[in-house]
């Protein structure tokens, strides 16, 4: 499969918060807005979602029995302007997508621009997986 055959998913969202607060809500408050019951490995068994706010930090879910499932790892950390991370919930890191989020100041808040690329890393199921993820994000 050609790398150019699957375009990145790109989304934009404006919020009323200044960039530093929008960045904090997206990262440090990740577990508050992420839809754990429907978008996790363990569903009701998830005890917590962790987003380690630093370059090299992990994104993972921990179940009530103590097991952890890595979702990704932070590659770039530039608060409050930008972050980038790999994304491979319950899959091998070699199949990861790369997610980049940029925070642009606006007159009445911040515009977030999210891009998810590297769909070809998924392998044969990449087109179907990309369509499934192309539904937007529940960031609030």
PDB file of N, CA and C in Angstrom, residues 48-108:
ATOM      1  N   UNK A  48      -8.568   3.853  35.583  1.00  0.00           N
ATOM      2  CA  UNK A  48      -8.115   5.213  35.288  1.00  0.00           C
ATOM      3  C   UNK A  48      -7.478   5.263  33.909  1.00  0.00           C
ATOM      4  N   UNK A  49      -7.475   6.473  33.360  1.00  0.00           N
ATOM      5  CA  UNK A  49      -6.792   6.787  32.106  1.00  0.00           C
ATOM      6  C   UNK A  49      -5.663   7.740  32.484  1.00  0.00           C
ATOM      7  N   UNK A  50      -4.472   7.484  31.964  1.00  0.00           N
ATOM      8  CA  UNK A  50      -3.312   8.302  32.296  1.00  0.00           C
ATOM      9  C   UNK A  50      -2.737   8.917  31.029  1.00  0.00           C
ATOM     10  N   UNK A  51      -2.490  10.212  31.077  1.00  0.00           N
ATOM     11  CA  UNK A  51      -1.848  10.976  30.010  1.00  0.00           C
ATOM     12  C   UNK A  51      -0.673  11.675  30.675  1.00  0.00           C
ATOM     13  N   UNK A  52       0.525  11.079  30.569  1.00  0.00           N
ATOM     14  CA  UNK A  52       1.708  11.638  31.230  1.00  0.00           C
ATOM     15  C   UNK A  52       2.178  12.872  30.466  1.00  0.00           C
ATOM     16  N   UNK A  53       2.037  14.013  31.075  1.00  0.00           N
ATOM     17  CA  UNK A  53       2.241  15.308  30.430  1.00  0.00           C
ATOM     18  C   UNK A  53       3.717  15.688  30.349  1.00  0.00           C
ATOM     19  N   UNK A  54       4.443  15.055  29.440  1.00  0.00           N
ATOM     20  CA  UNK A  54       5.862  15.344  29.205  1.00  0.00           C
ATOM     21  C   UNK A  54       6.306  14.588  27.961  1.00  0.00           C
ATOM     22  N   UNK A  55       7.356  15.076  27.318  1.00  0.00           N
ATOM     23  CA  UNK A  55       7.916  14.365  26.171  1.00  0.00           C
ATOM     24  C   UNK A  55       8.341  12.983  26.641  1.00  0.00           C
ATOM     25  N   UNK A  56       7.964  11.968  25.901  1.00  0.00           N
ATOM     26  CA  UNK A  56       8.257  10.593  26.269  1.00  0.00           C
ATOM     27  C   UNK A  56       7.209   9.977  27.177  1.00  0.00           C
ATOM     28  N   UNK A  57       6.267  10.800  27.655  1.00  0.00           N
ATOM     29  CA  UNK A  57       5.215  10.301  28.543  1.00  0.00           C
ATOM     30  C   UNK A  57       4.309   9.318  27.834  1.00  0.00           C
ATOM     31  N   UNK A  58       3.702   8.440  28.618  1.00  0.00           N
ATOM     32  CA  UNK A  58       2.813   7.421  28.074  1.00  0.00           C
ATOM     33  C   UNK A  58       1.359   7.836  28.188  1.00  0.00           C
ATOM     34  N   UNK A  59       0.550   7.264  27.312  1.00  0.00           N
ATOM     35  CA  UNK A  59      -0.902   7.371  27.389  1.00  0.00           C
ATOM     36  C   UNK A  59      -1.374   5.928  27.549  1.00  0.00           C
ATOM     37  N   UNK A  60      -2.100   5.647  28.639  1.00  0.00           N
ATOM     38  CA  UNK A  60      -2.539   4.270  28.854  1.00  0.00           C
ATOM     39  C   UNK A  60      -3.788   4.222  29.713  1.00  0.00           C
ATOM     40  N   UNK A  61      -4.417   3.052  29.692  1.00  0.00           N
ATOM     41  CA  UNK A  61      -5.513   2.798  30.601  1.00  0.00           C
ATOM     42  C   UNK A  61      -5.066   1.730  31.587  1.00  0.00           C
ATOM     43  N   UNK A  62      -5.546   1.864  32.813  1.00  0.00           N
ATOM     44  CA  UNK A  62      -5.257   0.862  33.844  1.00  0.00           C
ATOM     45  C   UNK A  62      -6.574   0.274  34.309  1.00  0.00           C
ATOM     46  N   UNK A  63      -6.621  -1.047  34.364  1.00  0.00           N
ATOM     47  CA  UNK A  63      -7.838  -1.729  34.779  1.00  0.00           C
ATOM     48  C   UNK A  63      -7.855  -1.922  36.293  1.00  0.00           C
ATOM     49  N   UNK A  64      -9.019  -2.259  36.807  1.00  0.00           N
ATOM     50  CA  UNK A  64      -9.189  -2.467  38.247  1.00  0.00           C
ATOM     51  C   UNK A  64      -8.262  -3.545  38.789  1.00  0.00           C
ATOM     52  N   UNK A  65      -7.897  -4.528  37.944  1.00  0.00           N
ATOM     53  CA  UNK A  65      -7.007  -5.606  38.388  1.00  0.00           C
ATOM     54  C   UNK A  65      -5.522  -5.230  38.272  1.00  0.00           C
ATOM     55  N   UNK A  66      -5.232  -3.977  37.896  1.00  0.00           N
ATOM     56  CA  UNK A  66      -3.864  -3.483  37.811  1.00  0.00           C
ATOM     57  C   UNK A  66      -3.219  -3.588  36.437  1.00  0.00           C
ATOM     58  N   UNK A  67      -3.841  -4.315  35.502  1.00  0.00           N
ATOM     59  CA  UNK A  67      -3.252  -4.417  34.163  1.00  0.00           C
ATOM     60  C   UNK A  67      -3.304  -3.071  33.467  1.00  0.00           C
ATOM     61  N   UNK A  68      -2.252  -2.804  32.664  1.00  0.00           N
ATOM     62  CA  UNK A  68      -2.159  -1.556  31.901  1.00  0.00           C
ATOM     63  C   UNK A  68      -2.102  -1.875  30.412  1.00  0.00           C
ATOM     64  N   UNK A  69      -2.758  -1.031  29.633  1.00  0.00           N
ATOM     65  CA  UNK A  69      -2.763  -1.161  28.184  1.00  0.00           C
ATOM     66  C   UNK A  69      -2.353   0.180  27.593  1.00  0.00           C
ATOM     67  N   UNK A  70      -1.219   0.181  26.942  1.00  0.00           N
ATOM     68  CA  UNK A  70      -0.696   1.427  26.386  1.00  0.00           C
ATOM     69  C   UNK A  70      -1.477   1.819  25.142  1.00  0.00           C
ATOM     70  N   UNK A  71      -1.787   3.118  25.058  1.00  0.00           N
ATOM     71  CA  UNK A  71      -2.471   3.673  23.903  1.00  0.00           C
ATOM     72  C   UNK A  71      -1.502   4.425  23.004  1.00  0.00           C
ATOM     73  N   UNK A  72      -0.448   4.990  23.593  1.00  0.00           N
ATOM     74  CA  UNK A  72       0.487   5.779  22.800  1.00  0.00           C
ATOM     75  C   UNK A  72       1.573   6.372  23.668  1.00  0.00           C
ATOM     76  N   UNK A  73       2.397   7.208  23.012  1.00  0.00           N
ATOM     77  CA  UNK A  73       3.500   7.867  23.712  1.00  0.00           C
ATOM     78  C   UNK A  73       3.693   9.258  23.137  1.00  0.00           C
ATOM     79  N   UNK A  74       3.933  10.228  24.032  1.00  0.00           N
ATOM     80  CA  UNK A  74       4.135  11.610  23.608  1.00  0.00           C
ATOM     81  C   UNK A  74       5.489  11.764  22.938  1.00  0.00           C
ATOM     82  N   UNK A  75       5.472  12.297  21.737  1.00  0.00           N
ATOM     83  CA  UNK A  75       6.692  12.516  20.957  1.00  0.00           C
ATOM     84  C   UNK A  75       7.184  13.956  21.070  1.00  0.00           C
ATOM     85  N   UNK A  76       6.246  14.889  21.077  1.00  0.00           N
ATOM     86  CA  UNK A  76       6.558  16.322  21.159  1.00  0.00           C
ATOM     87  C   UNK A  76       5.698  16.930  22.256  1.00  0.00           C
ATOM     88  N   UNK A  77       6.303  17.838  23.020  1.00  0.00           N
ATOM     89  CA  UNK A  77       5.593  18.492  24.121  1.00  0.00           C
ATOM     90  C   UNK A  77       6.015  19.951  24.130  1.00  0.00           C
ATOM     91  N   UNK A  78       5.147  20.840  23.646  1.00  0.00           N
ATOM     92  CA  UNK A  78       5.458  22.263  23.529  1.00  0.00           C
ATOM     93  C   UNK A  78       4.259  23.092  24.010  1.00  0.00           C
ATOM     94  N   UNK A  79       3.975  23.060  25.339  1.00  0.00           N
ATOM     95  CA  UNK A  79       2.813  23.796  25.842  1.00  0.00           C
ATOM     96  C   UNK A  79       2.995  25.304  25.714  1.00  0.00           C
ATOM     97  N   UNK A  80       1.966  26.055  25.418  1.00  0.00           N
ATOM     98  CA  UNK A  80       0.617  25.619  25.080  1.00  0.00           C
ATOM     99  C   UNK A  80       0.369  25.623  23.575  1.00  0.00           C
ATOM    100  N   UNK A  81       1.402  25.385  22.788  1.00  0.00           N
ATOM    101  CA  UNK A  81       1.286  25.499  21.331  1.00  0.00           C
ATOM    102  C   UNK A  81       1.012  24.192  20.596  1.00  0.00           C
ATOM    103  N   UNK A  82       1.658  23.100  21.048  1.00  0.00           N
ATOM    104  CA  UNK A  82       1.622  21.895  20.223  1.00  0.00           C
ATOM    105  C   UNK A  82       2.000  20.665  21.034  1.00  0.00           C
ATOM    106  N   UNK A  83       1.432  19.535  20.639  1.00  0.00           N
ATOM    107  CA  UNK A  83       1.879  18.244  21.127  1.00  0.00           C
ATOM    108  C   UNK A  83       1.691  17.229  20.018  1.00  0.00           C
ATOM    109  N   UNK A  84       2.464  16.165  20.081  1.00  0.00           N
ATOM    110  CA  UNK A  84       2.352  15.081  19.109  1.00  0.00           C
ATOM    111  C   UNK A  84       2.572  13.776  19.855  1.00  0.00           C
ATOM    112  N   UNK A  85       1.811  12.758  19.458  1.00  0.00           N
ATOM    113  CA  UNK A  85       1.932  11.467  20.118  1.00  0.00           C
ATOM    114  C   UNK A  85       1.595  10.337  19.163  1.00  0.00           C
ATOM    115  N   UNK A  86       2.138   9.156  19.473  1.00  0.00           N
ATOM    116  CA  UNK A  86       1.752   7.959  18.739  1.00  0.00           C
ATOM    117  C   UNK A  86       0.413   7.495  19.314  1.00  0.00           C
ATOM    118  N   UNK A  87      -0.343   6.736  18.504  1.00  0.00           N
ATOM    119  CA  UNK A  87      -1.681   6.280  18.926  1.00  0.00           C
ATOM    120  C   UNK A  87      -1.878   4.861  18.423  1.00  0.00           C
ATOM    121  N   UNK A  88      -1.911   3.903  19.364  1.00  0.00           N
ATOM    122  CA  UNK A  88      -2.047   2.486  18.992  1.00  0.00           C
ATOM    123  C   UNK A  88      -2.733   1.690  20.100  1.00  0.00           C
ATOM    124  N   UNK A  89      -3.934   2.091  20.533  1.00  0.00           N
ATOM    125  CA  UNK A  89      -4.598   1.394  21.637  1.00  0.00           C
ATOM    126  C   UNK A  89      -4.699  -0.109  21.405  1.00  0.00           C
ATOM    127  N   UNK A  90      -4.091  -0.860  22.290  1.00  0.00           N
ATOM    128  CA  UNK A  90      -4.066  -2.326  22.309  1.00  0.00           C
ATOM    129  C   UNK A  90      -3.460  -2.943  21.050  1.00  0.00           C
ATOM    130  N   UNK A  91      -2.666  -2.181  20.337  1.00  0.00           N
ATOM    131  CA  UNK A  91      -1.968  -2.697  19.155  1.00  0.00           C
ATOM    132  C   UNK A  91      -0.469  -2.503  19.334  1.00  0.00           C
ATOM    133  N   UNK A  92       0.293  -3.161  18.497  1.00  0.00           N
ATOM    134  CA  UNK A  92       1.750  -3.013  18.532  1.00  0.00           C
ATOM    135  C   UNK A  92       2.126  -1.581  18.161  1.00  0.00           C
ATOM    136  N   UNK A  93       3.136  -1.008  18.818  1.00  0.00           N
ATOM    137  CA  UNK A  93       3.571   0.353  18.483  1.00  0.00           C
ATOM    138  C   UNK A  93       3.927   0.533  17.004  1.00  0.00           C
ATOM    139  N   UNK A  94       4.338  -0.532  16.332  1.00  0.00           N
ATOM    140  CA  UNK A  94       4.682  -0.432  14.904  1.00  0.00           C
ATOM    141  C   UNK A  94       3.472  -0.125  14.026  1.00  0.00           C
ATOM    142  N   UNK A  95       2.260  -0.300  14.554  1.00  0.00           N
ATOM    143  CA  UNK A  95       1.038  -0.026  13.799  1.00  0.00           C
ATOM    144  C   UNK A  95       0.449   1.348  14.115  1.00  0.00           C
ATOM    145  N   UNK A  96       1.185   2.145  14.880  1.00  0.00           N
ATOM    146  CA  UNK A  96       0.663   3.407  15.415  1.00  0.00           C
ATOM    147  C   UNK A  96       0.399   4.458  14.346  1.00  0.00           C
ATOM    148  N   UNK A  97      -0.603   5.275  14.646  1.00  0.00           N
ATOM    149  CA  UNK A  97      -0.824   6.512  13.912  1.00  0.00           C
ATOM    150  C   UNK A  97      -0.085   7.597  14.686  1.00  0.00           C
ATOM    151  N   UNK A  98       0.222   8.676  13.981  1.00  0.00           N
ATOM    152  CA  UNK A  98       0.848   9.835  14.612  1.00  0.00           C
ATOM    153  C   UNK A  98      -0.214  10.929  14.700  1.00  0.00           C
ATOM    154  N   UNK A  99      -0.418  11.429  15.895  1.00  0.00           N
ATOM    155  CA  UNK A  99      -1.413  12.472  16.132  1.00  0.00           C
ATOM    156  C   UNK A  99      -0.676  13.743  16.526  1.00  0.00           C
ATOM    157  N   UNK A 100      -1.050  14.843  15.893  1.00  0.00           N
ATOM    158  CA  UNK A 100      -0.494  16.152  16.234  1.00  0.00           C
ATOM    159  C   UNK A 100      -1.658  17.080  16.536  1.00  0.00           C
ATOM    160  N   UNK A 101      -1.540  17.830  17.628  1.00  0.00           N
ATOM    161  CA  UNK A 101      -2.554  18.816  17.997  1.00  0.00           C
ATOM    162  C   UNK A 101      -1.860  20.155  18.158  1.00  0.00           C
ATOM    163  N   UNK A 102      -2.359  21.146  17.439  1.00  0.00           N
ATOM    164  CA  UNK A 102      -1.836  22.515  17.538  1.00  0.00           C
ATOM    165  C   UNK A 102      -2.921  23.397  18.138  1.00  0.00           C
ATOM    166  N   UNK A 103      -2.491  24.363  18.947  1.00  0.00           N
ATOM    167  CA  UNK A 103      -3.388  25.272  19.659  1.00  0.00           C
ATOM    168  C   UNK A 103      -3.111  26.688  19.172  1.00  0.00           C
ATOM    169  N   UNK A 104      -4.075  27.274  18.448  1.00  0.00           N
ATOM    170  CA  UNK A 104      -3.912  28.598  17.846  1.00  0.00           C
ATOM    171  C   UNK A 104      -4.787  29.618  18.579  1.00  0.00           C
ATOM    172  N   UNK A 105      -4.186  30.691  19.102  1.00  0.00           N
ATOM    173  CA  UNK A 105      -4.996  31.726  19.755  1.00  0.00           C
ATOM    174  C   UNK A 105      -5.970  32.354  18.758  1.00  0.00           C
ATOM    175  N   UNK A 106      -7.173  32.608  19.232  1.00  0.00           N
ATOM    176  CA  UNK A 106      -8.187  33.321  18.456  1.00  0.00           C
ATOM    177  C   UNK A 106      -8.687  34.477  19.313  1.00  0.00           C
ATOM    178  N   UNK A 107      -9.436  35.352  18.720  1.00  0.00           N
ATOM    179  CA  UNK A 107      -9.964  36.506  19.439  1.00  0.00           C
ATOM    180  C   UNK A 107     -10.730  36.096  20.686  1.00  0.00           C
ATOM    181  N   UNK A 108     -11.553  35.059  20.566  1.00  0.00           N
ATOM    182  CA  UNK A 108     -12.395  34.648  21.698  1.00  0.00           C
ATOM    183  C   UNK A 108     -12.046  33.248  22.187  1.00  0.00           C
TER     184      UNK A 108
END
